[in-house]
Coordinates of C-alpha atoms and ligand atoms in Angstrom, one line a residue:
M1 CA 33.7 -17.7 -40.0
L2 CA 36.0 -14.7 -40.0
V3 CA 35.4 -11.8 -37.7
N4 CA 37.5 -8.7 -38.4
L5 CA 37.8 -5.8 -36.0
Q6 CA 39.5 -2.5 -36.8
F7 CA 40.2 0.3 -34.4
L8 CA 39.4 3.5 -36.2
G9 CA 39.7 5.9 -33.2
A10 CA 40.0 6.0 -29.4
A11 CA 43.1 3.9 -29.7
G12 CA 46.0 5.5 -27.9
T13 CA 43.7 8.5 -27.1
V14 CA 40.4 9.1 -25.3
T15 CA 38.3 10.5 -28.0
G16 CA 37.0 9.5 -31.5
S17 CA 35.5 6.2 -30.5
R18 CA 34.8 4.2 -33.7
Y19 CA 35.3 0.5 -34.2
L20 CA 34.5 -1.4 -37.3
L21 CA 33.3 -5.0 -36.9
E22 CA 32.9 -7.2 -40.0
S23 CA 31.7 -10.7 -40.4
D24 CA 29.9 -12.6 -43.1
G25 CA 29.6 -9.6 -45.3
V26 CA 28.0 -7.5 -42.6
R27 CA 29.8 -4.4 -41.5
V28 CA 28.9 -2.4 -38.4
L29 CA 30.4 0.5 -36.7
V30 CA 30.4 0.6 -32.9
D31 CA 30.2 4.3 -32.0
C32 CA 30.9 7.2 -34.4
G33 CA 32.6 9.7 -32.1
L34 CA 34.3 13.0 -32.6
F35 CA 38.0 13.5 -32.0
Q36 CA 38.5 16.2 -29.5
G37 CA 41.5 18.0 -28.0
S38 CA 44.6 18.9 -30.1
K39 CA 44.2 20.4 -33.6
A40 CA 45.8 17.3 -35.1
L41 CA 43.1 15.2 -33.5
R42 CA 40.3 17.5 -34.5
E43 CA 41.4 17.4 -38.1
R44 CA 40.7 13.7 -38.2
N45 CA 37.0 14.5 -37.9
W46 CA 37.1 15.7 -41.5
R47 CA 38.8 12.6 -42.8
G48 CA 36.1 10.1 -42.1
I49 CA 36.4 6.4 -42.1
P50 CA 38.4 4.2 -44.5
I51 CA 35.4 2.6 -46.2
H52 CA 32.5 4.5 -47.9
P53 CA 29.8 5.1 -45.4
S54 CA 27.2 3.5 -47.8
E55 CA 29.1 0.2 -47.3
L56 CA 28.2 0.2 -43.6
D57 CA 25.1 -1.8 -42.6
A58 CA 24.5 -0.2 -39.2
V59 CA 25.9 1.9 -36.4
L60 CA 25.5 1.0 -32.7
L61 CA 26.0 3.8 -30.3
T62 CA 27.1 3.1 -26.7
H63 CA 26.0 6.5 -25.4
A64 CA 25.3 10.1 -26.2
H65 CA 28.6 11.8 -25.4
L66 CA 29.9 13.5 -28.5
D67 CA 33.2 11.6 -28.5
H68 CA 31.0 8.6 -29.2
S69 CA 28.2 10.0 -31.2
G70 CA 29.3 13.3 -32.8
G71 CA 30.6 11.8 -36.0
L72 CA 27.2 10.6 -37.0
P73 CA 26.0 13.7 -38.9
V74 CA 29.2 13.6 -41.1
L75 CA 28.7 9.9 -41.7
V76 CA 25.1 10.4 -42.8
S77 CA 25.8 13.5 -45.0
R78 CA 28.5 11.4 -46.7
G79 CA 26.2 8.6 -47.7
F80 CA 25.5 6.3 -44.7
E81 CA 22.0 4.9 -45.2
G82 CA 21.6 2.3 -42.5
K83 CA 20.1 2.3 -39.1
V84 CA 21.7 3.8 -36.0
F85 CA 20.9 1.6 -32.9
A86 CA 21.0 3.1 -29.5
T87 CA 19.2 2.6 -26.2
T88 CA 15.9 4.5 -25.9
A89 CA 17.4 6.9 -23.4
T90 CA 20.5 7.5 -25.5
A91 CA 18.4 8.2 -28.5
E92 CA 16.5 10.9 -26.6
L93 CA 19.7 12.4 -25.1
V94 CA 21.7 12.4 -28.3
E95 CA 19.1 14.5 -30.2
P96 CA 19.6 17.8 -28.3
L97 CA 23.4 17.1 -28.0
L98 CA 23.9 16.7 -31.7
R99 CA 21.6 19.7 -32.6
D100 CA 23.5 21.8 -30.1
A101 CA 26.9 20.7 -31.5
G102 CA 25.7 21.6 -35.0
H103 CA 24.5 25.0 -33.9
L104 CA 27.9 25.6 -32.2
Q105 CA 29.8 24.5 -35.4
E106 CA 27.7 26.8 -37.5
H107 CA 28.2 29.7 -35.1
E108 CA 32.0 29.2 -35.0
A109 CA 32.3 29.1 -38.8
D110 CA 30.2 32.3 -39.1
Y111 CA 32.4 34.0 -36.5
A112 CA 35.6 32.9 -38.2
N113 CA 34.3 34.2 -41.5
F114 CA 33.2 37.4 -39.9
K115 CA 36.6 37.9 -38.2
G116 CA 38.5 36.7 -41.3
Y117 CA 40.7 34.3 -39.4
A118 CA 39.5 31.2 -41.2
K119 CA 42.2 29.0 -42.7
H120 CA 39.8 27.5 -45.2
R121 CA 37.8 30.3 -46.9
P122 CA 35.0 30.4 -46.3
A123 CA 35.2 28.4 -43.1
R124 CA 32.7 25.5 -43.0
P125 CA 31.1 23.9 -40.0
L126 CA 32.0 20.2 -39.6
F127 CA 28.2 19.6 -39.7
T128 CA 25.1 21.8 -39.5
V129 CA 22.0 21.7 -37.5
A130 CA 20.2 20.3 -40.5
E131 CA 22.8 17.5 -40.9
A132 CA 22.4 16.7 -37.2
R133 CA 18.6 16.5 -37.6
S134 CA 19.0 14.2 -40.6
A135 CA 21.3 11.9 -38.7
I136 CA 18.7 11.7 -35.9
T137 CA 16.1 10.4 -38.3
R138 CA 18.3 7.2 -38.7
M139 CA 18.0 6.4 -34.9
R140 CA 16.4 3.2 -33.9
P141 CA 15.8 3.3 -30.2
T142 CA 16.2 -0.2 -28.7
P143 CA 15.7 -1.1 -25.1
F144 CA 18.4 -2.7 -23.0
H145 CA 18.7 -6.5 -23.6
Q146 CA 16.4 -6.5 -26.7
P147 CA 18.1 -8.4 -29.5
M148 CA 19.2 -6.5 -32.6
V149 CA 19.5 -8.7 -35.7
L150 CA 22.2 -7.3 -37.9
G151 CA 22.7 -10.3 -40.3
P152 CA 21.8 -14.0 -40.6
H153 CA 24.5 -15.0 -38.0
F154 CA 25.1 -11.6 -36.4
S155 CA 23.2 -10.2 -33.5
A156 CA 23.7 -7.9 -30.5
H157 CA 22.1 -6.4 -27.4
F158 CA 22.8 -3.5 -25.1
R159 CA 23.7 -3.9 -21.5
R160 CA 23.7 -1.2 -18.8
A161 CA 27.2 0.5 -18.4
G162 CA 26.4 3.2 -15.8
H163 CA 28.3 6.4 -16.8
L164 CA 25.5 8.4 -18.3
L165 CA 21.7 8.1 -18.8
G166 CA 21.2 5.4 -21.4
A167 CA 24.9 4.4 -21.5
A168 CA 25.5 0.8 -22.7
S169 CA 28.0 -1.9 -23.5
V170 CA 27.3 -3.7 -26.7
H171 CA 27.4 -7.5 -26.7
F172 CA 27.7 -9.2 -30.0
A173 CA 27.0 -12.8 -30.8
L174 CA 28.4 -14.1 -34.1
A175 CA 27.4 -17.6 -35.0
G176 CA 29.6 -19.9 -37.0
E177 CA 30.4 -23.6 -37.6
Q178 CA 32.7 -23.8 -34.6
G179 CA 30.2 -22.3 -32.3
T180 CA 29.3 -18.7 -31.4
R181 CA 31.9 -15.9 -30.9
R182 CA 31.0 -13.4 -28.3
V183 CA 32.5 -9.9 -28.4
L184 CA 31.7 -7.1 -26.0
F185 CA 32.5 -3.4 -26.4
S186 CA 32.4 -1.9 -22.9
G187 CA 31.5 1.7 -24.0
D188 CA 32.4 4.1 -21.1
V189 CA 32.2 2.1 -17.9
G190 CA 30.6 3.9 -15.0
R191 CA 31.5 3.7 -11.3
S192 CA 30.2 1.2 -8.9
N193 CA 29.0 4.0 -6.6
G194 CA 27.8 6.8 -9.0
V195 CA 25.8 9.7 -7.7
L196 CA 22.8 9.2 -10.0
H197 CA 23.7 6.4 -12.5
L198 CA 23.3 2.8 -11.5
P199 CA 26.5 0.6 -11.6
P200 CA 27.5 -1.3 -14.8
E201 CA 25.9 -4.7 -15.2
R202 CA 28.0 -7.8 -14.6
L203 CA 30.3 -8.6 -17.5
P204 CA 29.1 -11.9 -19.2
A205 CA 31.4 -14.6 -20.5
V206 CA 33.0 -13.3 -23.8
D207 CA 35.7 -14.4 -26.1
Y208 CA 36.8 -10.8 -26.7
L209 CA 36.4 -7.7 -24.6
I210 CA 37.1 -4.2 -26.0
C211 CA 37.4 -2.2 -22.8
E212 CA 37.8 1.5 -22.1
G213 CA 40.8 2.5 -19.9
T214 CA 40.4 6.3 -19.4
Y215 CA 41.5 6.1 -15.8
G216 CA 43.5 2.9 -16.3
D217 CA 46.5 4.3 -14.4
R218 CA 44.6 6.2 -11.6
K219 CA 42.5 5.9 -8.5
H220 CA 39.8 8.4 -7.8
P221 CA 40.3 10.3 -4.6
N222 CA 38.3 8.9 -1.7
V223 CA 36.1 11.9 -1.3
D224 CA 32.3 11.9 -0.9
P225 CA 31.2 14.6 -3.4
K226 CA 28.1 15.2 -1.3
D227 CA 30.1 16.2 1.8
A228 CA 32.4 18.4 -0.3
L229 CA 29.4 20.1 -2.0
A230 CA 27.7 20.7 1.4
D231 CA 30.9 22.5 2.5
V232 CA 31.2 24.7 -0.6
V233 CA 27.5 25.7 -0.5
S234 CA 27.5 26.6 3.2
R235 CA 30.6 28.8 2.8
A236 CA 29.2 30.5 -0.3
A237 CA 25.9 31.2 1.6
N238 CA 27.7 32.6 4.6
R239 CA 29.5 35.0 2.4
Q240 CA 26.2 36.1 0.9
G241 CA 27.6 35.5 -2.6
A242 CA 26.8 33.5 -5.7
L243 CA 28.1 30.1 -6.3
I244 CA 28.8 29.6 -10.0
I245 CA 29.1 26.0 -11.2
P246 CA 30.2 25.6 -14.8
A247 CA 28.8 22.2 -15.7
F248 CA 28.3 20.0 -18.7
A249 CA 24.5 19.9 -19.6
A250 CA 24.1 16.2 -19.6
G251 CA 25.0 14.1 -16.6
R252 CA 27.0 16.5 -14.5
T253 CA 24.3 19.1 -14.2
Q254 CA 21.7 16.5 -13.1
E255 CA 24.1 14.9 -10.6
V256 CA 24.8 18.3 -8.9
L257 CA 21.1 19.2 -8.8
Y258 CA 20.3 15.8 -7.2
L259 CA 23.0 16.2 -4.5
L260 CA 21.8 19.7 -3.8
R261 CA 18.3 18.4 -3.4
Q262 CA 19.4 15.8 -0.9
L263 CA 21.5 18.2 1.1
E264 CA 18.5 20.7 1.2
E265 CA 16.2 17.9 2.4
E266 CA 18.6 16.8 5.1
G267 CA 18.9 20.4 6.3
R268 CA 22.6 20.5 5.6
I269 CA 22.4 23.5 3.4
P270 CA 20.0 26.5 3.3
S271 CA 17.3 26.5 0.7
L272 CA 18.8 28.8 -2.0
P273 CA 17.6 30.0 -5.4
V274 CA 19.1 27.7 -8.0
F275 CA 19.3 28.9 -11.6
V276 CA 20.0 26.3 -14.3
D277 CA 21.0 28.6 -17.1
S278 CA 21.2 26.5 -20.3
P279 CA 18.4 25.5 -22.7
L280 CA 20.4 22.3 -23.4
A281 CA 20.5 21.4 -19.7
L282 CA 16.8 21.8 -19.6
E283 CA 16.3 19.4 -22.5
C284 CA 18.8 16.9 -21.0
T285 CA 17.2 17.2 -17.5
S286 CA 13.8 16.4 -19.1
A287 CA 15.3 13.2 -20.6
Y288 CA 16.7 12.3 -17.2
L289 CA 13.3 12.8 -15.7
R290 CA 11.5 10.7 -18.4
F291 CA 14.0 7.8 -17.7
A292 CA 14.0 8.2 -13.9
R293 CA 13.4 4.4 -13.6
E294 CA 16.8 3.8 -15.1
L295 CA 18.5 5.9 -12.4
K296 CA 19.1 5.8 -8.7
F297 CA 16.4 8.3 -7.8
G298 CA 13.9 6.3 -9.9
A299 CA 14.7 3.3 -7.7
L300 CA 13.5 5.4 -4.7
G301 CA 10.1 5.5 -6.4
A302 CA 10.3 9.2 -7.1
T303 CA 9.8 10.1 -10.7
D304 CA 9.0 13.8 -10.7
G305 CA 11.2 16.8 -10.5
R306 CA 10.6 17.3 -6.8
A307 CA 13.0 14.4 -6.1
M308 CA 15.5 15.5 -8.6
W309 CA 16.3 19.2 -8.0
P310 CA 16.2 21.7 -5.1
S311 CA 12.9 23.3 -4.3
R312 CA 13.8 26.8 -5.5
T313 CA 15.2 25.7 -8.9
R314 CA 14.5 27.8 -12.0
F315 CA 15.3 26.6 -15.5
C316 CA 16.3 29.6 -17.7
S317 CA 15.7 29.0 -21.3
S318 CA 15.4 32.4 -23.0
V319 CA 18.2 35.0 -23.1
A320 CA 16.0 37.4 -21.1
D321 CA 15.7 34.8 -18.3
S322 CA 19.5 34.4 -18.4
K323 CA 20.1 38.2 -18.2
A324 CA 17.7 38.5 -15.3
I325 CA 20.1 36.5 -13.1
N326 CA 22.5 39.4 -13.3
A327 CA 20.2 41.4 -11.0
V328 CA 20.1 38.7 -8.3
E329 CA 21.8 39.8 -5.1
G330 CA 22.5 37.6 -2.2
P331 CA 23.3 33.9 -2.0
C332 CA 22.3 31.9 -5.0
I333 CA 23.5 29.0 -7.1
I334 CA 24.0 29.3 -10.9
L335 CA 24.6 26.2 -13.0
S336 CA 25.6 26.9 -16.5
S337 CA 27.7 25.5 -19.4
S338 CA 30.3 25.1 -20.7
G339 CA 31.8 22.9 -18.0
M340 CA 35.4 24.1 -18.7
A341 CA 34.3 27.7 -19.1
T342 CA 35.4 27.8 -22.7
G343 CA 32.2 29.3 -24.0
G344 CA 28.4 29.4 -23.4
R345 CA 26.3 31.4 -21.0
V346 CA 28.5 30.7 -18.0
L347 CA 30.9 33.3 -19.3
F348 CA 28.4 36.1 -18.8
H349 CA 28.0 35.0 -15.1
L350 CA 31.8 34.9 -14.6
R351 CA 32.1 38.3 -16.3
R352 CA 29.5 39.7 -13.9
R353 CA 30.7 38.1 -10.7
L354 CA 34.3 36.8 -10.9
S355 CA 35.8 40.0 -9.5
D356 CA 33.5 40.0 -6.5
P357 CA 35.2 38.4 -3.4
R358 CA 31.8 37.1 -2.2
T359 CA 31.6 34.8 -5.3
T360 CA 32.5 31.2 -5.4
V361 CA 33.3 29.4 -8.6
M362 CA 33.2 25.6 -8.4
F363 CA 34.6 23.4 -11.2
V364 CA 33.5 19.8 -11.3
G365 CA 35.6 17.3 -13.1
F366 CA 38.6 17.3 -15.4
M367 CA 39.8 20.6 -16.9
A368 CA 41.7 20.2 -20.1
E369 CA 44.9 22.0 -20.8
G370 CA 44.5 25.4 -22.3
T371 CA 40.9 26.0 -21.1
R372 CA 39.8 28.9 -19.0
G373 CA 38.6 26.4 -16.4
R374 CA 42.2 25.1 -16.1
S375 CA 43.7 28.6 -15.7
L376 CA 41.2 29.4 -13.0
V377 CA 41.8 26.2 -10.9
E378 CA 45.5 26.8 -11.3
G379 CA 45.0 30.1 -9.6
A380 CA 45.3 32.6 -12.5
P381 CA 45.1 36.2 -11.0
E382 CA 43.2 37.3 -14.0
V383 CA 41.4 35.8 -17.0
K384 CA 40.2 37.1 -20.3
I385 CA 36.5 37.0 -21.0
H386 CA 34.9 38.5 -24.1
G387 CA 38.1 40.3 -24.9
R388 CA 38.6 41.9 -21.5
Y389 CA 40.9 41.0 -18.7
L390 CA 39.1 40.5 -15.3
P391 CA 40.8 40.2 -11.9
V392 CA 39.9 37.0 -10.1
R393 CA 38.7 37.8 -6.6
A394 CA 36.3 35.0 -6.3
E395 CA 37.2 31.8 -4.5
V396 CA 37.8 29.1 -7.1
I397 CA 37.3 25.5 -6.1
E398 CA 37.8 22.2 -7.9
L399 CA 35.3 19.8 -6.4
Q400 CA 36.7 16.3 -6.1
G401 CA 34.8 13.0 -6.1
F402 CA 32.8 13.4 -9.3
S403 CA 33.8 11.2 -12.1
A404 CA 31.6 9.4 -14.6
H405 CA 34.3 6.8 -15.3
A406 CA 35.4 3.7 -13.4
D407 CA 39.0 4.0 -12.1
Q408 CA 41.7 1.3 -12.3
D409 CA 40.3 -0.6 -9.4
D410 CA 36.7 -0.4 -10.6
L411 CA 37.8 -1.6 -14.1
V412 CA 39.8 -4.5 -12.7
A413 CA 36.9 -5.4 -10.4
W414 CA 34.4 -5.3 -13.2
I415 CA 36.5 -7.5 -15.4
E416 CA 37.4 -10.0 -12.6
G417 CA 33.7 -10.1 -11.6
A418 CA 32.8 -11.5 -15.1
E419 CA 30.9 -14.7 -15.4
A420 CA 34.1 -16.2 -16.9
P421 CA 37.4 -14.5 -17.6
P422 CA 37.4 -12.8 -21.1
G423 CA 39.4 -14.7 -23.7
E424 CA 41.3 -11.7 -24.8
I425 CA 41.1 -8.0 -23.8
F426 CA 41.9 -4.9 -26.0
I427 CA 42.2 -1.6 -24.1
T428 CA 40.9 1.4 -25.9
H429 CA 39.8 5.0 -25.0
A430 CA 43.0 5.7 -23.0
E431 CA 46.2 7.7 -23.2
P432 CA 49.2 5.3 -23.8
A433 CA 50.3 5.5 -20.1
A434 CA 46.8 4.7 -18.8
A435 CA 46.4 1.8 -21.3
S436 CA 49.8 0.2 -20.4
A437 CA 49.2 0.5 -16.7
L438 CA 45.9 -1.2 -17.0
V439 CA 47.3 -3.9 -19.3
A440 CA 50.1 -4.6 -16.8
R441 CA 47.6 -5.0 -14.0
L442 CA 45.3 -7.3 -16.0
R443 CA 48.3 -9.4 -17.0
Q444 CA 49.4 -9.8 -13.4
R445 CA 46.0 -11.3 -12.8
G446 CA 46.7 -13.9 -15.5
L447 CA 44.5 -12.2 -18.2
R448 CA 45.4 -11.8 -21.8
A449 CA 45.3 -8.1 -22.4
R450 CA 47.0 -5.5 -24.7
A451 CA 46.5 -2.0 -25.8
A452 CA 44.7 -1.4 -29.1
R453 CA 46.8 0.4 -31.8
D454 CA 45.3 3.2 -33.9
G455 CA 44.1 1.9 -37.3
E456 CA 45.1 -1.7 -36.4
R457 CA 43.0 -4.5 -37.9
V458 CA 42.7 -7.8 -36.0
T459 CA 41.1 -11.1 -36.9
L460 CA 39.0 -12.6 -34.1
A461 CA 39.5 -16.3 -34.8
Ligands
ZN501 ZN1 31.3 9.1 -22.2

C-alpha cells in the first residue's frame, strides 16, 4: 500500500492550508484554504490545485476559518463534485463565513470596476455569494469521532482541536497488508486554557503527524485576558467614553462577550450597554449558542444567551441599528468587525469617536503589517478613514492574552502527551523561523520532525 501526501499550501507560510492525501486510488484534500497576506500569496488563490477538482473524492475541513475553508467555492465552481466533510458545528459556522466572504469579494470587484483601478478588466471576484452557496450544498456535517468511510481501506474521524467552535484534527486510518497506517492532521491547535473553547483532545498514537506551528517559536505572554479586560473597561467607564473593540465575528467576539459577562456578574465592571454591530457576528454567535455543549460555558450547564453575553447586549443587524449607535453618549462598549480595522462597520464607529479623548479603542490579537489596526497600535497620530485623515485622540490598547493558537510550549506538551510518540512529524502552517524553532525543540526531545516544504510530495511508507 502506498500513501502519498502533498503539501499544496500552508508550507513555509501560515495560510492556504491544503494537503492532498492519496491511497489506493482514493484522493482527498484536507482543508481547502485561502492564501492571505501578500499579493503574491493571494494570487495563488486563482491558480487552484495541481489536479482537476473532479479527480478528488472528498474534502475534509478541519475548521471554518477562511485560511482553511475559503478555497471551497473555487474548487466547486471548477468541477469538484464530491462531499465536503466537516464537524456539525464547523458546517454551521462555515456557511455564514463563506457567504460573507463571497459578498465581500463581489463588493470589492464592483468597487474596483467603478473606480477603474482593476488590473484585470473587468475585475472579477474570486468567488461569488452564489458560488459560496453552491459549495455549502456539498457539506456533510459529521459529529466528532464518527467514522467517515472514504474508500475500501481508507477511513477517518474528527477529534476536538480547541481553537474555534467545531475545530478538529483529522485522524486517518489506511489499512494495508502490513497493517494500518495512521496519519493525523492537527488542524489549528487550541490552547490548553482557552477562554471559551475546550482544550484539544489527547493525541493518539500515529505513524505520521502533520502539525501546525503558527507560534512554534513563541511563548504567549503570561497575562490573564480577563484581568486585562476588567482594567480597560473600568478605565473607559470612568472616562464616560465608548470602548470600541474591533473583533473578528467568529471566535473572538464570543470570547470577549463571555468574559464581559463574567466580569459583570462578579461586579468587577459596571453593567454597560454593549452593541454587537455585525450581522455576521450575530449569525456566528447563534452557532456558538446552538453548540454550547461543545464549549466551556456549556459545561457549566448554561445553554442560553444569558450565560454568554452581558445583560445589556444588543445585536445590531440592520444599517439603521448600526447608525443609531452614533447617537449613544456616555460609556458603552461597541464590538464590530473587521478585527484589524481594515473594513466593515467598525470604521464608522472609529470615524465617529477616534478623535474624542474619552474613547478607548482596544485591539485583540495579532495585527498584520500594513493594516489600520497595526498603525493604531503603533501609535499613529492620525489615520485615514473613508478618504479623510482623522487625528487619533482616543486611547489605543492592544489587549494581551487572547490567542486561539497553542504556543511552542503548548504544542510540545500536546505532542509529548500523545499515547505514543508520533513516528514522524511534519510542521506546517508556520513561517520558516517558527517551523525551524519547533522542529529543533522536537528533535531535542528525540522526535523525528521536519518542516514541510511547499509543493513537496512525500510517500508515507
Ligand atoms: Zn484557524
